[in-house]
Amino acid sequence: MHATLSGDVVRAGERARERFYDSSGYGHPVDSGSLELAPVEAAHLLYRGDLDAVEGPDGAAMDFRAFLSSAAVSEIAFLVYKDLRDRGFYLSPARAGWSDSSAARAAVDDPAVDFVVYPRGSGPWDDEVAYRVGVVSEREAVPASGLGDLVLAVVDEEGALTYLQTEHREVSGTSEADLPTGVSGELLSDRSLLWDPPAAIYDLGFYGQPLDDRDGDVIQLSLLEASYLAREGVLDVEGGVAAVVERGREVEGERFDRRLRVYESLRERGLVPKTGYKFGADFRTYSDVQSVDDLGHSELLIRVLAGDHTFSPRDLALDVRLAHGVRKTMAFALVGDEDDTADTDDSDGIEWLSVTRLTP
Amino acid sequence: MHATLSGDVVRAGERARERFYDSSGYGHPVDSGSLELAPVEAAHLLYRGDLDAVEGPDGAAMDFRAFLSSAAVSEIAFLVYKDLRDRGFYLSPARAGWSDSSAARAAVDDPAVDFVVYPRGSGPWDDEVAYRVGVVSEREAVPASGLGDLVLAVVDEEGALTYLQTEHREVSGTSEADLPTGVSGELLSDRSLLWDPPAAIYDLGFYGQPLDDRDGDVIQLSLLEASYLAREGVLDVEGGVAAVVERGREVEGERFDRRLRVYESLRERGLVPKTGYKFGADFRTYSDVQSVDDLGHSELLIRVLAGDHTFSPRDLALDVRLAHGVRKTMAFALVGDEDDTADTDDSDGIEWLSVTRLTP
């Protein structure tokens, strides 16, 4: 069977169309009746022995080895393509004009998508998409802005694959506590102390931590908790909110402001954020706190990031694996510039992104 | 009982010495028969109610609340001191001239040490040290150079404590494989392929990964593995070692050189390093590989760092927790400048540091 590489397309004739597209979903049929294949598809057909060779622009015949070593095909794209085929999926490279279904066309328009994967048993002739897959090497930087409706297929340096499902998500809970106002507190260098607080602060609101487990008289508040409670009028501290926020910035710079915005947003959405330090995260969250005596399991681990963050796949793998190991979901709070959100009243400028391990 | 703050010492009389030092190991007896206390010790005595007040330089009496809010005592040092006392330990602040035993004096000489903790049942009058403890807030940067014979007591933003034991360690194993030389390989953009390698490369040496699990004909080597095997004369690749290393640097810059030095050192010590990507680390290591058919559990997770690295306690917590969850030990390979090691023939300039969670 004859196949010729021309630019970034491998062209084959009518028999190839019947054998490869009609029966197995490879390539893109063209009006003339012949078949266009992406190089990664041709590489897979060579690998399987369904094609013997692809003729290069110089007329030389390339076998699988020569073709994979050429610049025509990315080795990591090939590894992912092969793995998804091995798992029983039909898939198409994301190329403008190659997909007929509207679901696939929407995926192709997203520059982060490399492959459109159809549900098992479906193919390019159906109007259904199972996964929108982006291929990255473990050493590539991945912009957060491209994630959210994408499965990242990460190829590690030894060629093994991990799939990470990224999703935009809504974050909400039912925690709420009626708190008194004007509770007096003292500001220390890295926390605030309430020497004789009303029980509701800790017992119902789950703010702070008793200085001593045996005796809940003194409550330590983190600077985030103190800032929030001061803004809400619950906490009365010398210098007011400004003094607490100033202290927070001294301790951790502009990260403090970003974390405070996320803390406030979580509280307003009915979640209780507590430190995620032991999990290497900013927060762990409880969605339905009525009383600390009856705390459920915390569901999310949250890492606060600037909106223009780029992920290293290795860091992502670490976060997602740890969260999974403690039966929580890893979520990222992407915090946009304050200015960008000034004119959109209903948004707090925070985008929530969850990332979980996927076995396709 | 009268106690007076003077500079960074709280002085008390002979009765204090009997009651606090002789019976409970607080403070440092001086020749005059009286007792000197560090502010953190005085704070703890105030907290317990054993002291009513400390007189400040201005003559004003400070109770626990006033003393803890003053600049005389660090709140995070107090939290750690209190926690260790609660756990039944006697401990001394690390101050030159305050310790009589040689073990304690050695600890005091280390600037990273804040507290010398004696074994349960022992005190400052014995010559034994259980832990050398350094106190840090979760937001402090911790220089790697200060770690190795230190327990880090990390205070998170809500005042909860985690203890991390840091130790210098020797790394060694018994893996060894007799490999043929002159095996031909091909260099792709981010790996090397062996199209028809001798079985020993993968089966005995555990180098690389078969392209296809069902069929081990083609082996993918990472660029680290390819560099090492090319240097050893096992791998024959166009352009030689230099070409592989060059490719590695294109992919990840100077980190590649650092990782290669650690890879080589591990192989030479009889360990098999494989990618640690799935655990967010550089390598996982197997110490006794005779054959891939009989692989044991990998024991270490290794992260490669520059010798002058500073840790964020939160990142440390993440690494240590993940390693624990997969029954491995977290180790850091601190790689010094190549120049620093040129004149010490027996060293490869790499310092190995393990970090584990500790419950004192």
XYZ file of C-alpha atoms in Angstrom:
720
model
C 0.000 0.000 0.000
C 1.445 3.335 -1.035
C 1.683 6.291 1.387
C 3.534 9.542 0.850
C 4.622 12.206 3.297
C 3.906 15.695 2.048
C 4.274 18.582 4.460
C 2.610 17.431 7.660
C 0.249 14.969 6.006
C 0.692 11.395 4.837
C -1.505 10.682 1.798
C -2.778 7.265 0.895
C -5.293 5.962 -1.659
C -8.817 4.584 -1.652
C -7.859 1.145 -0.356
C -6.200 2.754 2.656
C -9.378 4.667 3.316
C -11.430 1.505 3.425
C -8.932 -0.415 5.473
C -7.757 2.249 7.913
C -10.538 4.830 8.202
C -13.714 2.855 7.615
C -12.708 -0.084 9.758
C -10.422 1.522 12.383
C -10.856 5.292 12.423
C -7.397 6.304 11.221
C -7.065 9.546 9.297
C -9.390 11.897 7.515
C -11.117 10.988 4.248
C -10.918 13.599 1.525
C -13.366 14.255 -1.271
C -11.222 12.662 -3.919
C -11.862 9.353 -2.147
C -8.374 9.026 -0.742
C -7.152 9.268 2.863
C -5.027 11.814 4.716
C -3.190 10.594 7.795
C -1.405 12.634 10.438
C 2.234 11.508 10.794
C 1.499 10.062 14.255
C -1.228 7.868 12.718
C 1.068 6.758 9.931
C 3.734 5.944 12.548
C 1.249 3.736 14.365
C 0.267 1.923 11.152
C 3.968 1.372 10.443
C 4.496 0.130 13.995
C 1.613 -2.346 13.603
C 2.927 -3.517 10.244
C -0.230 -2.324 8.450
C 1.926 -0.012 6.385
C 5.334 -1.188 5.201
C 6.813 2.185 4.454
C 6.080 5.865 3.974
C 7.698 7.584 1.045
C 9.496 10.773 2.032
C 9.617 13.991 -0.018
C 12.992 12.810 -1.341
C 11.431 9.575 -2.605
C 13.157 7.410 0.020
C 11.040 4.752 1.717
C 10.959 5.054 5.515
C 10.147 2.098 7.745
C 8.876 2.541 11.317
C 12.352 3.091 12.701
C 13.339 5.683 10.114
C 9.985 7.443 10.337
C 10.000 7.664 14.158
C 13.562 8.993 14.096
C 12.640 11.636 11.518
C 11.408 15.098 12.372
C 7.978 14.247 10.910
C 6.620 12.731 14.122
C 6.962 13.559 17.815
C 8.023 10.529 19.843
C 5.948 11.558 22.856
C 2.826 12.050 20.711
C 3.441 8.576 19.310
C 3.729 7.060 22.804
C 0.404 8.570 23.852
C -1.336 7.687 20.596
C -0.140 4.095 20.887
C -1.171 3.824 24.524
C -4.710 5.033 23.838
C -5.021 2.650 20.874
C -3.737 -0.163 23.143
C -6.506 0.726 25.577
C -9.092 0.229 22.846
C -9.853 3.810 21.844
C -10.154 5.394 18.414
C -8.760 8.899 18.390
C -8.037 11.720 15.973
C -5.284 14.301 15.966
C -6.749 17.736 16.639
C -6.533 19.396 13.263
C -8.780 22.117 11.959
C -11.159 20.805 9.321
C -10.484 17.144 10.095
C -13.476 16.544 12.315
C -17.076 16.411 11.209
C -18.850 16.227 14.541
C -19.514 19.391 16.524
C -18.113 17.904 19.763
C -14.836 17.118 18.059
C -14.734 20.485 16.303
C -15.070 22.285 19.655
C -12.121 20.298 20.991
C -10.016 21.023 17.948
C -10.513 24.752 18.479
C -8.778 24.507 21.857
C -5.048 24.953 21.259
C -4.163 22.806 24.290
C -5.821 19.733 22.745
C -3.636 17.336 20.744
C -5.964 14.346 20.441
C -9.718 13.953 20.376
C -10.514 10.557 21.927
C -13.872 8.942 21.197
C -15.745 6.706 23.632
C -14.866 3.007 23.302
C -16.883 1.603 20.424
C -17.250 5.048 18.801
C -15.149 6.760 16.194
C -14.710 9.945 14.195
C -18.037 9.328 12.445
C -19.975 9.662 15.750
C -20.755 12.910 17.526
C -19.279 12.068 20.891
C -15.968 12.859 22.592
C -14.717 10.959 25.648
C -11.505 12.880 26.316
C -9.762 15.960 25.025
C -6.101 15.067 25.472
C -3.050 17.323 25.601
C 0.365 15.651 25.343
C 3.281 16.959 27.407
C 6.668 15.715 28.424
C 7.283 15.681 32.169
C 9.721 18.540 31.744
C 7.435 20.885 29.859
C 5.889 23.860 31.626
C 2.089 23.713 31.455
C 0.197 27.027 31.657
C -2.694 26.849 34.123
C -4.810 28.867 31.717
C -4.936 25.977 29.240
C -6.341 23.518 31.779
C -9.895 22.837 32.895
C -11.445 20.786 30.127
C -8.413 18.744 29.268
C -6.797 15.431 30.066
C -3.054 15.916 30.355
C -1.133 12.912 29.085
C 2.268 13.256 30.713
C 5.156 11.237 29.300
C 7.908 10.759 31.853
C 11.580 10.544 30.968
C 11.431 6.764 30.736
C 8.400 6.857 28.444
C 5.738 5.861 30.976
C 2.394 7.695 30.872
C 0.182 9.308 33.459
C -3.199 10.826 32.689
C -4.373 13.786 34.722
C -7.938 14.976 34.400
C -8.303 18.733 34.839
C -11.711 20.249 35.471
C -13.184 23.606 36.344
C -15.329 23.144 39.381
C -17.679 24.943 41.637
C -16.690 25.030 45.273
C -19.428 25.291 47.872
C -20.513 24.168 51.319
C -23.021 24.799 54.072
C -20.828 25.910 56.988
C -22.092 28.987 58.739
C -21.838 30.282 62.282
C -23.436 33.195 64.092
C -20.627 34.971 65.862
C -20.591 37.841 68.351
C -18.842 41.066 67.367
C -16.139 43.049 69.117
C -14.132 40.105 70.485
C -10.850 41.460 71.728
C -7.604 39.962 70.403
C -3.889 40.612 70.561
C -1.548 40.670 67.572
C 1.753 38.780 67.947
C 4.440 38.512 65.302
C 2.926 35.609 63.361
C -0.518 35.019 64.865
C -3.196 36.587 66.993
C -4.216 35.449 70.464
C -7.691 35.624 71.937
C -7.234 35.444 75.692
C -10.810 34.902 76.676
C -12.941 34.395 73.596
C -16.600 33.357 73.375
C -16.825 29.620 72.780
C -18.608 30.038 69.435
C -15.439 31.302 67.714
C -13.768 27.924 67.908
C -16.597 25.549 68.731
C -19.020 26.667 66.028
C -16.952 28.686 63.571
C -13.865 26.453 63.789
C -11.656 29.537 63.843
C -8.222 29.128 65.387
C -6.706 26.501 67.592
C -6.686 26.298 71.401
C -3.250 27.055 72.827
C -3.647 24.001 74.958
C -5.746 20.972 74.109
C -6.587 20.393 77.752
C -7.869 23.868 78.282
C -9.530 25.900 75.556
C -9.261 29.274 77.233
C -6.725 30.830 74.900
C -7.271 30.612 71.142
C -4.553 31.192 68.556
C -5.770 32.600 65.252
C -3.660 32.521 62.110
C -3.143 35.908 60.502
C -5.569 34.892 57.731
C -8.278 34.018 60.236
C -7.596 37.196 62.183
C -7.786 39.351 59.028
C -11.062 37.797 58.000
C -12.644 38.074 61.442
C -11.464 41.669 61.800
C -13.070 42.544 58.456
C -16.279 40.857 59.537
C -16.313 42.961 62.703
C -15.972 39.890 64.923
C -12.413 40.586 66.005
C -11.323 43.783 67.625
C -7.562 44.208 67.450
C -5.284 47.206 67.838
C -4.820 48.871 64.459
C -7.781 46.993 62.985
C -7.759 44.928 59.782
C -4.975 47.044 58.326
C -2.570 46.110 61.108
C -3.262 42.388 60.712
C -2.901 42.469 56.930
C 0.285 44.492 57.270
C 1.692 41.836 59.614
C 0.732 39.124 57.129
C 2.546 40.889 54.318
C 5.624 41.250 56.491
C 5.602 37.506 57.026
C 4.930 36.312 53.502
C 4.787 39.212 51.082
C 2.138 39.498 48.377
C 1.325 35.808 48.721
C -0.543 36.822 51.864
C -3.006 38.950 49.881
C -3.591 36.149 47.397
C -4.165 33.617 50.169
C -6.468 35.985 52.007
C -8.642 36.433 48.908
C -8.970 32.663 48.629
C -9.607 32.289 52.371
C -12.408 34.858 52.195
C -13.899 33.323 49.091
C -13.968 29.869 50.698
C -15.610 31.164 53.872
C -18.188 33.021 51.796
C -18.937 29.859 49.855
C -19.677 28.000 53.080
C -16.415 26.075 53.460
C -14.092 26.167 56.438
C -10.468 26.483 55.324
C -7.809 25.284 57.775
C -4.090 25.119 57.158
C -2.991 22.484 54.644
C 0.612 22.624 55.818
C 0.821 18.951 56.721
C -0.224 18.096 53.172
C 2.069 20.677 51.592
C -0.962 22.740 50.534
C -2.355 26.120 51.523
C -5.645 24.819 52.877
C -7.664 21.765 53.603
C -11.389 22.480 53.595
C -14.449 21.215 55.458
C -17.698 21.781 53.622
C -20.304 21.247 56.326
C -19.138 22.341 59.749
C -21.867 22.725 62.358
C -19.588 22.184 65.353
C -15.982 21.125 65.914
C -17.222 18.230 68.012
C -18.724 16.770 64.904
C -16.182 17.492 62.190
C -16.360 15.425 59.057
C -13.432 14.506 56.840
C -11.867 17.453 54.997
C -12.578 17.002 51.296
C -10.300 19.336 49.371
C -6.660 20.286 49.438
C -6.233 23.752 48.005
C -3.138 25.346 46.621
C -3.289 29.070 45.928
C -1.602 30.214 42.721
C -1.372 33.321 40.590
C -3.641 33.164 37.555
C -0.682 33.146 35.173
C 0.964 30.196 36.911
C 2.629 27.485 34.867
C 2.735 24.000 36.328
C 5.591 21.581 36.239
C 4.000 18.183 35.563
C 6.206 16.695 38.289
C 4.782 19.064 40.914
C 1.281 18.290 39.679
C 1.945 14.569 39.992
C 3.168 15.076 43.561
C 0.128 17.098 44.629
C -2.380 14.799 42.983
C -0.770 11.655 44.337
C -0.609 12.986 47.877
C -4.235 14.164 47.804
C -5.359 10.781 46.513
C -3.415 9.024 49.275
C -5.288 10.953 51.959
C -8.671 10.586 50.209
C -8.971 14.241 49.273
C -9.252 16.044 45.967
C -6.529 18.420 44.845
C -7.839 21.794 43.769
C -6.024 24.894 42.640
C -7.305 28.387 43.286
C -6.079 30.538 40.412
C -6.212 34.122 41.554
C -6.490 36.760 38.849
C -5.295 40.336 39.189
C -7.571 42.370 41.418
C -7.943 44.918 38.598
C -9.260 42.348 36.148
C -12.259 41.641 38.317
C -13.222 45.167 39.288
C -15.888 45.425 36.605
C -17.434 41.983 37.045
C -19.432 42.265 40.212
C -20.565 38.701 40.514
C -17.112 37.160 40.380
C -14.310 37.236 42.906
C -11.720 36.658 40.192
C -10.822 33.166 41.424
C -10.915 30.163 39.143
C -11.146 26.721 40.734
C -9.426 23.850 39.023
C -9.411 20.272 40.246
C -6.860 17.742 39.056
C -7.246 14.003 39.529
C -5.554 10.903 38.275
C -7.392 9.206 35.401
C -7.215 5.695 34.016
C -8.758 5.964 30.548
C 9.113 34.134 94.026
C 11.035 37.004 92.472
C 12.333 36.894 88.879
C 13.815 39.750 86.887
C 14.369 40.133 83.158
C 17.773 41.564 82.380
C 18.933 41.532 78.770
C 18.090 38.061 77.474
C 18.187 36.355 80.860
C 15.632 36.036 83.648
C 17.372 35.879 87.026
C 15.898 34.190 90.068
C 17.201 33.264 93.508
C 18.281 30.150 95.362
C 14.769 28.898 96.035
C 14.030 29.029 92.297
C 17.130 26.994 91.695
C 15.951 24.239 94.006
C 12.412 24.265 92.785
C 12.922 24.730 89.029
C 16.389 23.432 88.195
C 17.020 20.675 90.713
C 13.577 19.166 90.442
C 12.577 19.972 86.850
C 15.617 20.955 84.797
C 14.677 24.580 84.112
C 17.492 27.095 83.657
C 21.173 27.223 84.373
C 22.538 27.438 87.923
C 25.211 30.072 88.450
C 28.067 30.045 90.968
C 26.419 32.543 93.241
C 23.797 29.886 93.958
C 21.013 31.564 91.992
C 19.358 30.553 88.734
C 19.391 32.011 85.242
C 16.429 31.214 83.016
C 16.051 31.794 79.298
C 12.930 33.878 78.559
C 11.223 30.861 76.952
C 11.705 28.907 80.207
C 10.371 31.782 82.267
C 7.378 31.993 79.913
C 6.657 28.327 80.535
C 6.898 28.756 84.306
C 4.505 31.716 84.039
C 2.165 29.637 81.872
C 2.171 26.822 84.448
C 1.574 29.263 87.261
C 4.895 28.373 88.942
C 5.958 31.970 88.534
C 3.431 34.746 89.074
C 5.280 37.497 87.279
C 8.587 38.544 85.800
C 9.801 42.023 86.575
C 10.800 43.962 83.470
C 13.724 46.379 83.183
C 11.262 49.204 83.816
C 10.198 47.608 87.090
C 6.753 46.587 85.789
C 5.530 43.091 86.632
C 4.614 40.998 83.559
C 2.199 38.093 83.806
C 2.155 35.293 81.213
C 0.059 37.280 78.777
C 2.196 40.410 78.975
C 5.438 38.432 78.843
C 4.401 36.364 75.775
C 3.265 39.527 73.989
C 6.570 41.254 74.741
C 9.611 41.099 72.509
C 11.488 39.061 75.138
C 10.188 35.696 73.974
C 9.429 34.185 70.576
C 5.932 32.727 70.423
C 6.991 29.857 68.165
C 9.879 28.921 70.473
C 7.365 28.908 73.333
C 4.982 26.616 71.439
C 7.765 24.095 70.797
C 9.155 24.323 74.334
C 5.703 23.736 75.753
C 4.981 20.825 73.438
C 8.206 19.024 74.359
C 7.545 19.601 78.080
C 3.998 18.262 77.541
C 5.545 15.140 76.018
C 7.567 14.576 79.173
C 10.981 15.888 78.157
C 13.395 18.167 79.965
C 15.164 20.471 77.576
C 17.574 23.412 77.602
C 17.847 26.393 75.309
C 21.073 26.145 73.286
C 23.244 28.821 74.878
C 27.010 28.864 75.016
C 28.264 28.111 78.508
C 24.902 26.851 79.779
C 25.553 23.167 79.329
C 27.949 21.061 81.346
C 27.817 17.794 79.423
C 29.949 17.334 76.312
C 27.016 16.019 74.264
C 24.990 19.132 75.038
C 27.976 21.419 74.420
C 28.452 19.925 70.941
C 24.806 20.643 70.148
C 25.038 24.180 71.442
C 27.936 24.864 69.062
C 25.653 24.155 66.087
C 23.944 27.424 65.156
C 20.900 25.594 63.792
C 20.089 24.129 67.217
C 17.626 26.012 69.446
C 16.898 23.373 72.073
C 18.865 20.477 73.490
C 16.348 17.793 74.469
C 17.377 15.125 76.979
C 16.086 11.553 76.944
C 12.925 11.034 79.008
C 13.992 10.650 82.616
C 17.264 12.545 82.027
C 18.092 16.205 82.402
C 20.802 18.797 81.998
C 22.890 17.064 84.703
C 23.250 13.907 82.569
C 25.576 13.515 79.607
C 23.031 12.407 77.038
C 21.099 14.196 74.316
C 18.001 12.703 72.677
C 17.287 15.416 70.099
C 18.931 18.546 68.817
C 15.948 20.691 67.860
C 15.761 23.695 65.551
C 12.562 25.775 65.653
C 11.153 27.264 62.444
C 7.886 28.752 61.340
C 6.340 27.065 58.304
C 7.123 30.154 56.273
C 10.815 30.386 57.083
C 13.386 29.298 54.500
C 15.604 26.539 55.901
C 19.119 26.215 54.441
C 19.941 22.612 53.549
C 23.464 23.132 54.884
C 22.156 23.384 58.472
C 20.387 20.018 58.340
C 21.687 16.517 58.957
C 21.916 16.179 62.714
C 18.870 18.164 63.593
C 15.210 17.713 64.359
C 13.251 20.511 62.718
C 10.264 21.571 64.806
C 7.984 23.299 62.317
C 5.213 25.502 63.656
C 2.420 25.939 61.128
C 0.344 29.084 60.798
C -2.287 27.723 63.168
C 0.293 26.816 65.807
C 0.366 23.038 65.247
C 3.763 21.295 65.321
C 5.465 18.770 63.088
C 8.831 17.250 63.862
C 11.107 16.301 60.988
C 14.201 14.270 61.665
C 17.070 15.099 59.322
C 20.034 12.769 59.029
C 23.118 12.400 56.922
C 23.110 8.933 55.514
C 25.181 6.555 53.499
C 23.520 5.256 50.382
C 24.557 1.854 49.092
C 23.315 -1.317 47.446
C 24.415 -4.492 45.735
C 23.026 -4.110 42.221
C 25.535 -4.935 39.535
C 25.216 -6.278 36.004
C 27.791 -7.465 33.480
C 26.887 -5.732 30.264
C 28.237 -6.089 26.737
C 29.899 -3.066 25.112
C 29.232 -1.341 21.820
C 25.426 -1.701 21.824
C 24.091 0.523 19.090
C 21.444 3.131 19.949
C 19.663 6.026 18.328
C 19.230 9.470 19.833
C 15.750 11.030 19.595
C 14.754 14.433 20.927
C 14.091 13.357 24.531
C 15.264 9.734 24.792
C 17.362 7.106 23.100
C 16.055 3.986 21.411
C 17.818 0.633 21.257
C 16.256 -1.215 18.352
C 17.665 -4.635 19.005
C 19.511 -4.635 22.315
C 21.005 -7.595 24.200
C 18.539 -8.768 26.827
C 20.937 -8.047 29.705
C 20.521 -4.268 29.333
C 16.953 -4.357 30.569
C 16.618 -7.772 32.157
C 19.724 -7.643 34.354
C 20.760 -3.993 34.441
C 17.194 -2.614 34.564
C 18.145 0.111 32.112
C 15.327 1.600 30.075
C 11.793 0.549 29.432
C 10.451 -1.665 26.632
C 8.527 0.330 24.042
C 5.843 -2.290 24.256
C 5.109 -4.446 27.271
C 4.042 -7.326 25.084
C 7.216 -7.332 23.106
C 10.563 -6.274 24.556
C 12.404 -5.826 21.284
C 12.755 -2.068 21.402
C 14.085 -0.412 24.560
C 13.687 3.273 25.381
C 16.457 4.763 27.492
C 16.115 8.068 29.283
C 18.819 10.593 28.432
C 20.358 10.003 31.875
C 20.558 6.268 31.299
C 21.915 6.803 27.795
C 24.596 9.230 29.054
C 25.721 6.817 31.722
C 25.797 3.786 29.425
C 27.642 5.772 26.754
C 30.279 6.802 29.302
C 30.623 3.203 30.429
C 31.234 2.120 26.824
C 28.057 0.032 26.771
C 26.122 2.303 24.448
C 27.354 3.337 21.050
C 25.480 6.383 19.790
C 26.210 8.918 17.094
C 28.213 11.788 18.594
C 29.039 9.753 21.705
C 28.474 10.835 25.310
C 28.834 14.482 24.364
C 25.853 14.350 22.008
C 23.618 12.724 24.640
C 24.621 15.157 27.375
C 24.122 18.050 24.975
C 20.602 16.813 24.260
C 19.931 16.529 27.993
C 21.010 20.113 28.572
C 18.760 21.290 25.749
C 15.850 19.599 27.474
C 16.461 20.693 31.054
C 19.457 23.008 31.297
C 22.046 22.672 34.042
C 19.701 20.541 36.102
C 20.594 17.754 33.716
C 24.256 17.812 34.779
C 23.297 17.779 38.442
C 20.908 14.877 37.936
C 23.470 12.982 35.901
C 26.049 13.283 38.688
C 23.534 11.846 41.134
C 22.489 9.123 38.687
C 26.117 8.068 38.232
C 26.816 8.168 41.936
C 23.806 5.959 42.673
C 24.774 3.418 40.017
C 28.327 3.344 41.351
C 27.022 2.755 44.861
C 25.088 -0.292 43.671
C 21.612 1.218 43.460
C 19.367 1.274 40.423
C 17.775 4.711 39.974
C 14.568 4.853 37.961
C 12.408 7.889 37.368
C 10.572 9.175 40.442
C 8.158 11.223 38.352
C 5.035 9.546 39.687
C 6.112 10.489 43.193
C 7.156 14.011 42.237
C 10.814 13.108 42.805
C 13.844 12.733 40.569
C 14.432 9.061 41.284
C 13.133 6.058 43.099
C 15.903 3.559 43.835
C 16.211 -0.208 44.085
C 19.145 -1.367 46.163
C 19.473 -5.028 45.195
C 18.525 -5.705 41.610
C 19.632 -9.059 40.241
C 16.959 -9.283 37.565
C 13.835 -7.316 36.598
C 11.782 -10.479 37.020
C 12.564 -10.356 40.703
C 12.412 -6.656 41.580
C 11.953 -5.758 45.197
C 10.224 -2.667 46.496
C 12.020 0.597 45.755
C 13.254 2.010 49.056
C 14.213 5.625 48.499
C 12.721 8.627 46.792
C 15.479 11.004 45.802
C 15.248 14.665 44.985
C 18.316 16.282 43.457
C 19.147 19.765 44.737
C 21.961 22.271 44.541
C 24.155 22.250 47.658
C 23.114 25.795 48.570
C 19.401 24.955 48.406
C 17.019 26.362 50.978
C 13.915 24.353 51.800
C 10.450 25.663 52.374
C 9.075 23.634 55.307
C 5.833 23.177 53.389
C 7.622 21.495 50.476
C 9.524 19.321 52.934
C 6.278 18.292 54.598
C 4.813 17.364 51.197
C 7.797 15.229 50.186
C 8.100 13.480 53.521
C 4.397 12.756 53.771
C 4.187 11.361 50.250
C 7.247 9.141 50.763
C 5.807 7.821 54.002
C 2.497 7.072 52.283
C 4.211 4.845 49.717
C 6.488 3.189 52.293
C 9.668 4.830 51.060
C 12.199 7.149 52.648
C 12.671 10.650 51.325
C 16.300 11.508 50.624
C 17.857 14.615 49.174
C 21.029 14.550 47.108
C 22.767 17.870 47.706
C 25.150 18.422 44.856
C 28.109 20.716 45.511
C 29.947 22.702 42.884
C 32.113 20.474 40.722
C 35.110 22.709 41.574
C 34.734 22.169 45.297
C 35.329 18.469 44.934
C 38.248 18.496 42.495
C 40.828 18.120 45.240
C 39.063 15.477 47.309
C 39.490 12.312 45.304
C 37.409 10.003 47.418
C 34.284 12.117 47.366
C 31.868 12.787 44.554
C 30.734 16.027 46.165
C 27.245 14.737 46.913
C 25.779 14.880 50.384
C 22.852 12.555 51.167
C 20.235 13.763 53.568
C 17.198 11.794 54.650
C 14.168 13.433 56.207
C 11.487 11.524 58.070
C 8.554 12.359 60.284
C 9.294 12.019 63.979
C 7.021 11.655 66.978
C 9.214 12.588 69.953
